[in-house]
Coordinates of C-alpha atoms in Angstrom, one line a residue:
X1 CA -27.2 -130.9 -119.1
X2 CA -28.4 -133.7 -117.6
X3 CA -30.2 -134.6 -113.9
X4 CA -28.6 -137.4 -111.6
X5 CA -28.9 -138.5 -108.1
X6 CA -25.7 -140.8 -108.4
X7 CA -24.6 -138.9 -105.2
X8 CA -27.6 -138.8 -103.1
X9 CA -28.8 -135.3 -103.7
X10 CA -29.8 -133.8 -107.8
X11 CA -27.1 -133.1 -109.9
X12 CA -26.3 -131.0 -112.9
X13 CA -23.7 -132.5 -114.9
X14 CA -22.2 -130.4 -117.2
X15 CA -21.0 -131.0 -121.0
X16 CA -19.8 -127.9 -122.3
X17 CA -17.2 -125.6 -122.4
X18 CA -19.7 -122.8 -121.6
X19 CA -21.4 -124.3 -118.6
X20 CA -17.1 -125.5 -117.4
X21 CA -16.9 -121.7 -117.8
X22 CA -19.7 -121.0 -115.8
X23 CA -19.2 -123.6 -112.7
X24 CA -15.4 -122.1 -112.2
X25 CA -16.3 -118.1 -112.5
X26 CA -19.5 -117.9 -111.1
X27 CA -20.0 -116.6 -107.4
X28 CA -23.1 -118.4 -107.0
X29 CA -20.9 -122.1 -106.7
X30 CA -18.6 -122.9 -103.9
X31 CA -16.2 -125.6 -103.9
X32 CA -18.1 -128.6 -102.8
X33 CA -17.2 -132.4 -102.9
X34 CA -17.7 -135.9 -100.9
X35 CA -14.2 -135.3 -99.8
X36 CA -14.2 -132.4 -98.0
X37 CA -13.5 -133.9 -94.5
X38 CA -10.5 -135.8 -96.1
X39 CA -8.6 -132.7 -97.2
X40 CA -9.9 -130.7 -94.5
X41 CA -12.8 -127.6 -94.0
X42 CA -10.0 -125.0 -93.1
X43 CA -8.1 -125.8 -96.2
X44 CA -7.5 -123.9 -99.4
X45 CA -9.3 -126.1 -101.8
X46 CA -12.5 -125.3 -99.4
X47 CA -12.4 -121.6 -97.8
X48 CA -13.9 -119.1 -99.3
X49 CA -13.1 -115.3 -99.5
X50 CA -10.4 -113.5 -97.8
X51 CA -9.2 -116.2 -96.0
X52 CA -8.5 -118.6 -99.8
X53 CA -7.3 -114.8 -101.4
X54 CA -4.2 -114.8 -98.1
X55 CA -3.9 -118.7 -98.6
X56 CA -4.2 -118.3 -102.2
X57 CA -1.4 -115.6 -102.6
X58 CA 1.2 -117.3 -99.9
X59 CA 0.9 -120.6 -101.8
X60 CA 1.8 -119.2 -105.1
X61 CA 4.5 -116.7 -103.9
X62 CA 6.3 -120.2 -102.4
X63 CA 5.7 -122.9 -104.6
X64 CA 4.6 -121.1 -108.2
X65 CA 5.9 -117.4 -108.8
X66 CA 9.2 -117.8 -111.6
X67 CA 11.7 -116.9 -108.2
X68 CA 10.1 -119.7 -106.1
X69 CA 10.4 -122.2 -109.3
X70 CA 14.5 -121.0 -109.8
X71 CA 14.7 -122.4 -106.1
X72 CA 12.8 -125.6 -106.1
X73 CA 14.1 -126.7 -109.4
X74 CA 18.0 -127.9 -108.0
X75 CA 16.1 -129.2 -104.7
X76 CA 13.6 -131.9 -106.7
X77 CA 16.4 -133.1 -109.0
X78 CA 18.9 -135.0 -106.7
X79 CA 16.1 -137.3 -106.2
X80 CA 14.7 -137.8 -109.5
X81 CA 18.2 -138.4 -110.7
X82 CA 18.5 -141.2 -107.8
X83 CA 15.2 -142.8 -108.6
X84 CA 15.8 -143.2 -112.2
X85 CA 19.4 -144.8 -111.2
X86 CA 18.0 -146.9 -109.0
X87 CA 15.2 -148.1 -111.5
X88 CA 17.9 -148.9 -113.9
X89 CA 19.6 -151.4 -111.2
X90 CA 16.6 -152.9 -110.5
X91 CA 15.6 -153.4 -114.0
X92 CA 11.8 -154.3 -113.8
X93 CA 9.9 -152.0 -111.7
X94 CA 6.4 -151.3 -111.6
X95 CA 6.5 -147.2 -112.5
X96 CA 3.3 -145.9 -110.4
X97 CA 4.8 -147.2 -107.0
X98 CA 8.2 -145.8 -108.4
X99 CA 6.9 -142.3 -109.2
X100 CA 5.0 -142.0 -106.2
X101 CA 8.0 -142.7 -103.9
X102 CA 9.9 -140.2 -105.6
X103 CA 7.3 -137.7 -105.7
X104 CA 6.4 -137.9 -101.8
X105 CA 10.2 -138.1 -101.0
X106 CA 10.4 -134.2 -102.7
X107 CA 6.6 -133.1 -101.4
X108 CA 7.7 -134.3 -97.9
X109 CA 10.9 -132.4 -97.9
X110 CA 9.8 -129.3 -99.4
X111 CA 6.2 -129.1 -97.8
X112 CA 7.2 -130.4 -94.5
X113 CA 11.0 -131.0 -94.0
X114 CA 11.0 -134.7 -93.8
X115 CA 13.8 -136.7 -95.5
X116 CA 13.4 -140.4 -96.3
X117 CA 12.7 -142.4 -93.5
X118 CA 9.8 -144.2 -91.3
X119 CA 8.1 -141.3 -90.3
X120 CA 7.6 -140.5 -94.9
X121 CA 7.1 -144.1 -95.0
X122 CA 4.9 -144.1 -92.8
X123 CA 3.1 -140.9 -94.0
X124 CA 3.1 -142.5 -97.6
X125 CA 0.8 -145.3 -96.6
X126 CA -1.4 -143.1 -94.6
X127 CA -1.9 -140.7 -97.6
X128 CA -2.1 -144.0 -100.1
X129 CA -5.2 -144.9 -97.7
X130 CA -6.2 -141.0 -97.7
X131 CA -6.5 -140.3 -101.3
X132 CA -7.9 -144.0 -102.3
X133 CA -10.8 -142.1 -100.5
X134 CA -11.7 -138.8 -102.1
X135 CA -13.9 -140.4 -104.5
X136 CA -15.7 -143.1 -103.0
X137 CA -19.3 -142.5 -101.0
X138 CA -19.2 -140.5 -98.5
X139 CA -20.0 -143.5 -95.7
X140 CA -18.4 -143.4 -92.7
X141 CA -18.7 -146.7 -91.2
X142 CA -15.9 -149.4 -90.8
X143 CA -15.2 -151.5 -93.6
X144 CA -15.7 -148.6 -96.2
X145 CA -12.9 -146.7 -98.2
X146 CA -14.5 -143.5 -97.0
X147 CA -13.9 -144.4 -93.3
X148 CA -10.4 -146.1 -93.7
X149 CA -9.0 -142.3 -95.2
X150 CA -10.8 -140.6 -92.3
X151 CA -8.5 -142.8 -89.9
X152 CA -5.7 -142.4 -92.1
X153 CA -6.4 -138.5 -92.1
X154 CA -6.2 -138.7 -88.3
X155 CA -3.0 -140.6 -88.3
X156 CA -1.4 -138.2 -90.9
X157 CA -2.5 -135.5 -89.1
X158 CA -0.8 -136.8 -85.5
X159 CA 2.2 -136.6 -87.3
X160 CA 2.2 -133.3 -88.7
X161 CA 1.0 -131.8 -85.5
X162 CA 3.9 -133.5 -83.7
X163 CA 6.1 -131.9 -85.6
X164 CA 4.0 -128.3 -85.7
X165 CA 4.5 -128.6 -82.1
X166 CA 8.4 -128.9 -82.2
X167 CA 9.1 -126.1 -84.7
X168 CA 6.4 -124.2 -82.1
X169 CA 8.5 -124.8 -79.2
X170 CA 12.1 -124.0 -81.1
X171 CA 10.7 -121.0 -82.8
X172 CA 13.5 -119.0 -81.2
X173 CA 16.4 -120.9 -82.7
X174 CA 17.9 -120.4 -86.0
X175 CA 17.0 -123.6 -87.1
X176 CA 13.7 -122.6 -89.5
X177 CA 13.6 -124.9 -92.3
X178 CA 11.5 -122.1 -94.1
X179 CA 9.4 -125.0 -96.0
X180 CA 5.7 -124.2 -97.0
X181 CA 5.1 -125.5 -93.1
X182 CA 7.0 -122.8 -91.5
X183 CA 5.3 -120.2 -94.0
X184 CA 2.1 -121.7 -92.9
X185 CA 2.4 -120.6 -89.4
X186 CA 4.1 -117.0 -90.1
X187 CA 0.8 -116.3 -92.3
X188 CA -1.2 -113.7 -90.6
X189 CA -4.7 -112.0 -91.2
X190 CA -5.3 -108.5 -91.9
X191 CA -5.6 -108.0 -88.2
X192 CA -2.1 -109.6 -87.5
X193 CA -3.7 -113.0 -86.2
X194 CA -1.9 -116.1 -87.4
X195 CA -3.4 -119.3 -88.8
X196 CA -4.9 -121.5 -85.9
X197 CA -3.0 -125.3 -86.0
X198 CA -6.6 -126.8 -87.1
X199 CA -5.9 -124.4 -90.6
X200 CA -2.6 -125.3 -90.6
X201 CA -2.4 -128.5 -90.8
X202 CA -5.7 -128.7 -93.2
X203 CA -3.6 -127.2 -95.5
X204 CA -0.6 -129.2 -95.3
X205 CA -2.6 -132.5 -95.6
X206 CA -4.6 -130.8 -98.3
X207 CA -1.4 -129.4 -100.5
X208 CA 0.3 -133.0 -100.1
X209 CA -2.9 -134.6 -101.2
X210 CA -3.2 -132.0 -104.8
X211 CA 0.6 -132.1 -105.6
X212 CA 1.3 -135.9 -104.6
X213 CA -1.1 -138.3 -106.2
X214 CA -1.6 -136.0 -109.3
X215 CA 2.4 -135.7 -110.1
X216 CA 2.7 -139.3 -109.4
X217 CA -0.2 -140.1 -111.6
X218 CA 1.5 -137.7 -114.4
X219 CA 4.8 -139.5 -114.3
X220 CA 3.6 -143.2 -114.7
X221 CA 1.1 -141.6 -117.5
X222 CA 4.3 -140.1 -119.1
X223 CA 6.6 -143.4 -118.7
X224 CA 3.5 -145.2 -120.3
X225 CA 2.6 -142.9 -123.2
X226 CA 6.4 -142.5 -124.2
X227 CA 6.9 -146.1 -124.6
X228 CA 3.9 -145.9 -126.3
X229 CA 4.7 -143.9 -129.0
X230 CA 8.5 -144.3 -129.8
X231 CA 8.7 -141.3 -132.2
X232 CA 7.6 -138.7 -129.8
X233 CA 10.3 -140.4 -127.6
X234 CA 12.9 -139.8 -130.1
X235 CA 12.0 -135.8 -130.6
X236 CA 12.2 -135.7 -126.2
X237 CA 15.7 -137.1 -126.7
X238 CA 16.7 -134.8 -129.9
X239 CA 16.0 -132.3 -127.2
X240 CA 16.9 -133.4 -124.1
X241 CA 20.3 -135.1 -124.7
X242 CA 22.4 -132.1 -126.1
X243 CA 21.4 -129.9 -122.7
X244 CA 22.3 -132.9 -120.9
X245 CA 25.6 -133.6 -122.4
X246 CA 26.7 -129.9 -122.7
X247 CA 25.2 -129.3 -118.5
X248 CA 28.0 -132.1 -117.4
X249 CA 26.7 -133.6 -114.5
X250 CA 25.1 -130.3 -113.2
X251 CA 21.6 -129.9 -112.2
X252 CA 19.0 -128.1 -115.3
X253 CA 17.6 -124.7 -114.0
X254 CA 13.9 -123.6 -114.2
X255 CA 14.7 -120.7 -117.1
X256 CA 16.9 -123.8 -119.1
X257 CA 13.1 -126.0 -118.9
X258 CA 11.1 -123.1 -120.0
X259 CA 13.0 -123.2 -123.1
X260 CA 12.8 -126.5 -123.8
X261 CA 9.9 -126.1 -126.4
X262 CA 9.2 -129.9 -127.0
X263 CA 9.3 -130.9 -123.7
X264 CA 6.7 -128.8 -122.8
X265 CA 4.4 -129.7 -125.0
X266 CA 4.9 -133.5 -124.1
X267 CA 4.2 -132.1 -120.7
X268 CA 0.8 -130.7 -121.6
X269 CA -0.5 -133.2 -123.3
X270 CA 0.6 -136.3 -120.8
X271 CA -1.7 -134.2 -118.4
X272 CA -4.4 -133.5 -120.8
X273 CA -4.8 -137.2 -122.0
X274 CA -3.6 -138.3 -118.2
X275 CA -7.2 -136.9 -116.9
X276 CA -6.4 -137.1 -113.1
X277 CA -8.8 -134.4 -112.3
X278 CA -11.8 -136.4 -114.1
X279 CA -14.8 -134.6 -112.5
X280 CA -15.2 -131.7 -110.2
X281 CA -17.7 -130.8 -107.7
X282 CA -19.5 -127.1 -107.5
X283 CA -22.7 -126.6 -104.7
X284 CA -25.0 -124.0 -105.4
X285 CA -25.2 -121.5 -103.2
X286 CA -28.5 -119.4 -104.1
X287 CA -30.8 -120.3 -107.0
X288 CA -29.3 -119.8 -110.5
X289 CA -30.7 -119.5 -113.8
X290 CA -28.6 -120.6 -116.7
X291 CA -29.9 -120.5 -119.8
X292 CA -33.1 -122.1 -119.4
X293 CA -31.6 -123.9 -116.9
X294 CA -32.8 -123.7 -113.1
X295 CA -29.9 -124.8 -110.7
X296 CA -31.3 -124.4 -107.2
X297 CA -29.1 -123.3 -104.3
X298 CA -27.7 -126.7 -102.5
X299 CA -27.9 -128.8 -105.4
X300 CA -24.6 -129.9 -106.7
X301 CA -22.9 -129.4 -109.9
X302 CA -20.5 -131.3 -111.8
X303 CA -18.2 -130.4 -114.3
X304 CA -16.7 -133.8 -116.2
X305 CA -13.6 -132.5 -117.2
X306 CA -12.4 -135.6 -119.0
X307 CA -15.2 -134.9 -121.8
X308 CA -13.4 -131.8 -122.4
X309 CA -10.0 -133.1 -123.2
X310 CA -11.2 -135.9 -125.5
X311 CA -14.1 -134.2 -127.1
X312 CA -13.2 -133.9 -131.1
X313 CA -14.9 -131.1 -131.4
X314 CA -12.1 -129.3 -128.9
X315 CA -8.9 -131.6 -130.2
X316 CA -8.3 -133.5 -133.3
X317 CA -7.8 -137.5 -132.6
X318 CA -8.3 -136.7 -129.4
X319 CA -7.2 -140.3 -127.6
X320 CA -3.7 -139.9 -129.7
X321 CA -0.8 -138.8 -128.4
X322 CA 0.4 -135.8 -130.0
X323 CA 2.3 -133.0 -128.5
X324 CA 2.7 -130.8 -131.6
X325 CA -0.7 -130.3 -131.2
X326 CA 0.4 -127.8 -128.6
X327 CA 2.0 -125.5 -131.2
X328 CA -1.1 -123.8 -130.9
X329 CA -3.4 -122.9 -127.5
X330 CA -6.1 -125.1 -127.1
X331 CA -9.7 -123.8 -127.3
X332 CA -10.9 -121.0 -124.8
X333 CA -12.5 -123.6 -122.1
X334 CA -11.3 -126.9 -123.1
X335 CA -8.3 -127.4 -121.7
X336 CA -9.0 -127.4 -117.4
X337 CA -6.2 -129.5 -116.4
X338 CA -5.8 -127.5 -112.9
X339 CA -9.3 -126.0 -113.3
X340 CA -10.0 -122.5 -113.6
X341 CA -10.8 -118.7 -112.6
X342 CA -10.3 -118.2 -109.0
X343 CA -9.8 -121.7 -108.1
X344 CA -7.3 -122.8 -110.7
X345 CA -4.8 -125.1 -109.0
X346 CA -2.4 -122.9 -107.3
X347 CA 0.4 -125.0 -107.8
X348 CA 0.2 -125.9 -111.5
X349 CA 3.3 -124.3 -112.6
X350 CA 5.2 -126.3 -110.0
X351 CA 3.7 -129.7 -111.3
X352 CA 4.5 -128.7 -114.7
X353 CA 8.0 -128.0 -113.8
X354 CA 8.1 -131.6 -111.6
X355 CA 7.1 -133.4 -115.1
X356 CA 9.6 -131.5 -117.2
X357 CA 12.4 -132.1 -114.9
X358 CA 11.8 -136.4 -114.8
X359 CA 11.1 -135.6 -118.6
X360 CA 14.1 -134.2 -119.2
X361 CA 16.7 -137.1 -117.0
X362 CA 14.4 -139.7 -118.0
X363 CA 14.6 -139.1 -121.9
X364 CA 18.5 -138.0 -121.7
X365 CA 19.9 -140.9 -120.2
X366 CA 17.3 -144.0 -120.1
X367 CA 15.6 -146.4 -122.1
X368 CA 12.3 -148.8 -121.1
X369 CA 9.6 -151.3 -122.7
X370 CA 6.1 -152.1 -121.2
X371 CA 5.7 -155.4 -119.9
X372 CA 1.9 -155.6 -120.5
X373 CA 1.3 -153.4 -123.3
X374 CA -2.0 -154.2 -123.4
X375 CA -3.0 -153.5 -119.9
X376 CA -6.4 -152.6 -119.1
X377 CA -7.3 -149.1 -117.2
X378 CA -9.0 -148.6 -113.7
X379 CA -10.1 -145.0 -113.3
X380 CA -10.9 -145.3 -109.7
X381 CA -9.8 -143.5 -107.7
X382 CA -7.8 -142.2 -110.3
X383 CA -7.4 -143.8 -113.5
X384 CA -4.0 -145.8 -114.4
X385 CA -3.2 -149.2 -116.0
X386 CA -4.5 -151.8 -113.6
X387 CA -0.8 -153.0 -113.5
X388 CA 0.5 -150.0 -112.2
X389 CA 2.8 -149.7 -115.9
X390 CA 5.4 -152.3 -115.1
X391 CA 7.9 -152.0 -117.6
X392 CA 11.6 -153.0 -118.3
X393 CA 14.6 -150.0 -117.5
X394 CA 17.7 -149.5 -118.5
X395 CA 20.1 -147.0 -119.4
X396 CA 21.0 -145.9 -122.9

């Protein structure tokens, strides 16, 4: 463990599987980071107690139980299947702006009812400005990062309340879209009370902001490890194409991608290697001692996740890419993709299922090449190639 005032108050940051185990299961640590304002105080990723347990449940019953996957998986593929068309006409494209158009254009239907449009075209920017945010100093003067996502916060959040508003004033007509919105404001509290709009639309903004960025960010990483490595290409395809030649045209289910073995491993370890989640942030909330350790309540700690999933000692080669490594569980504690305990990402079956599904029409019916093999990487805010994996696409 190590002391650091990188972000203005001490730190611990932690190295170990034990202490990652101890930062997520602990009760003495509440979810704290310099982004809270962005995603919102009334919002799942910051709440604490009853109030995450009854955001907590409704969350997974819509977007991450088995039933609610069965329904989502036809409703994300029309789009996917469009995109990659689309690509293939265009034949050079630049894949992170391409998966993140395709990933908003489902999150904004699903999450909110919007189709594609100006007002998701507009929302895109706003959350491109919002999340380029999250990880920069927590200033809030003009000219900084920090203060351009506030505005773009306030923005994003004009819009969803204009459209909270309109579903509040036709609550009577048999037009519910029944999207995670609507569920949003039918959630009650053990005394029958509903969410107020301010936890409302927290939690919209903040479920657009963990399941848009992060599925985009998986996609490019998958387009750019794939081309990458040819032969793990070739087992995806000895997979894929059969199920895709014998389904005719229609749409793959959720139980048909659960049994796709390979796939699923490519899926794991694009996320593992992808590292969007690179650090989290834990405060103290009463002093703690930890095995000689004194953590005293307010300071923060850190849990640098991306040690984890390249530490040798947890996988073998760890920078290569090699899903058959996944024909066995990874170590207790080193594999916190979507976290863990309590707070493990409540949608991380339905971002598994998202990278499966472009997995599975990508490999099936496509082919590509990087332009700049040799692009350098940029890991802030998130790490990606710094140009954006532009690569050639065509269909097989």
């Amino acid at each position: 463990m190590y002391r650091s005032h990188l972000f203005g108050s001490p730190a611990i940051l932690a190295y170990s599987p034990s202490i990652n185990k101890f930062v997520f299961q602990s009760d003495a640590f509440i979810m704290e980071w310099p982004a809270v304002e962005i995603v919102g105080r009334s919002s799942i990723t910051t709440v604490q107690g009853k109030a995450h347990t009854r955001l907590r449940t409704l969350v997974s019953r819509a977007i991450n139980q088995p039933n609610a996957l069965r329904r989502i998986a036809p409703l994300f593929q029309p789009r996917v299947i469009a995109a990659l068309q689309s690509w293939a006409e265009k034949g050079r494209i630049l894949g992170f702006n391409e998966a993140k158009k395709v990933t908003f254009e489902n999150i904004g239907m699903f999450f909110a009812g919007f189709e594609p449009g100006p007002v998701l075209d507009t929302l895109d920017e706003l959350f491109a400005g919002l999340i380029h945010g999250i990880r920069a100093y927590p200033v809030d003067i003009p000219g900084t990062a920090y203060h351009h996502a506030l505005q773009c916060r306030k923005k994003a959040v004009g819009i969803f309340r204009e459209e909270l508003e309109k579903r509040k004033r036709n609550q009577n007509c048999a037009e519910a879209k029944n999207d995670l919105l609507d569920q949003l404001m039918q959630l009650k509290d053990d005394e029958g009370k509903p969410l107020s709009d301010v936890e409302v639309l927290d939690n919209i903004v903040g479920f657009v902001v963990a399941g848009y960025e992060t599925t985009s960010l998986a996609k490019m990483w998958a387009l750019y490890y794939l081309a990458k490595y040819p032969n793990v290409l070739q087992k995806l395809r000895e997979e894929n194409m059969p199920l895709a030649k014998k389904k005719t045209g229609d749409l793959i289910t959720s139980d048909e991608i659960a049994k796709l073995k390979y796939t699923n491993m490519v899926v794991e370890e694009t996320i593992r290697l992808a590292n969007i989640a690179a650090v989290v942030f834990r405060t103290a909330t009463k002093d703690v001692d930890y095995k000689g350790y004194k953590i005293p309540k307010g300071w923060k700690v850190l849990l640098w996740v991306r040690y984890l999933h390249t530490n040798p000692e947890n996988f073998e080669d760890p920078m290569c890419f090699n899903p058959d490594r996944w024909k066995e569980p990874a170590k207790p504690g080193a594999y916190q993709v979507f976290g863990g305990g309590s707070r493990v990402c409540v949608g991380n079956m339905l971002a598994r299922l998202q990278l499966a599904i472009f997995l599975h029409h990508l490999s099936a019916g496509y082919k590509w090449e990087l332009v700049n093999p040799e692009s350098e990487t940029s890991y802030l805010s998130h790490p990606k190639p710094v140009d954006g994996v532009e690569i050639s696409f065509s269909k097989l």
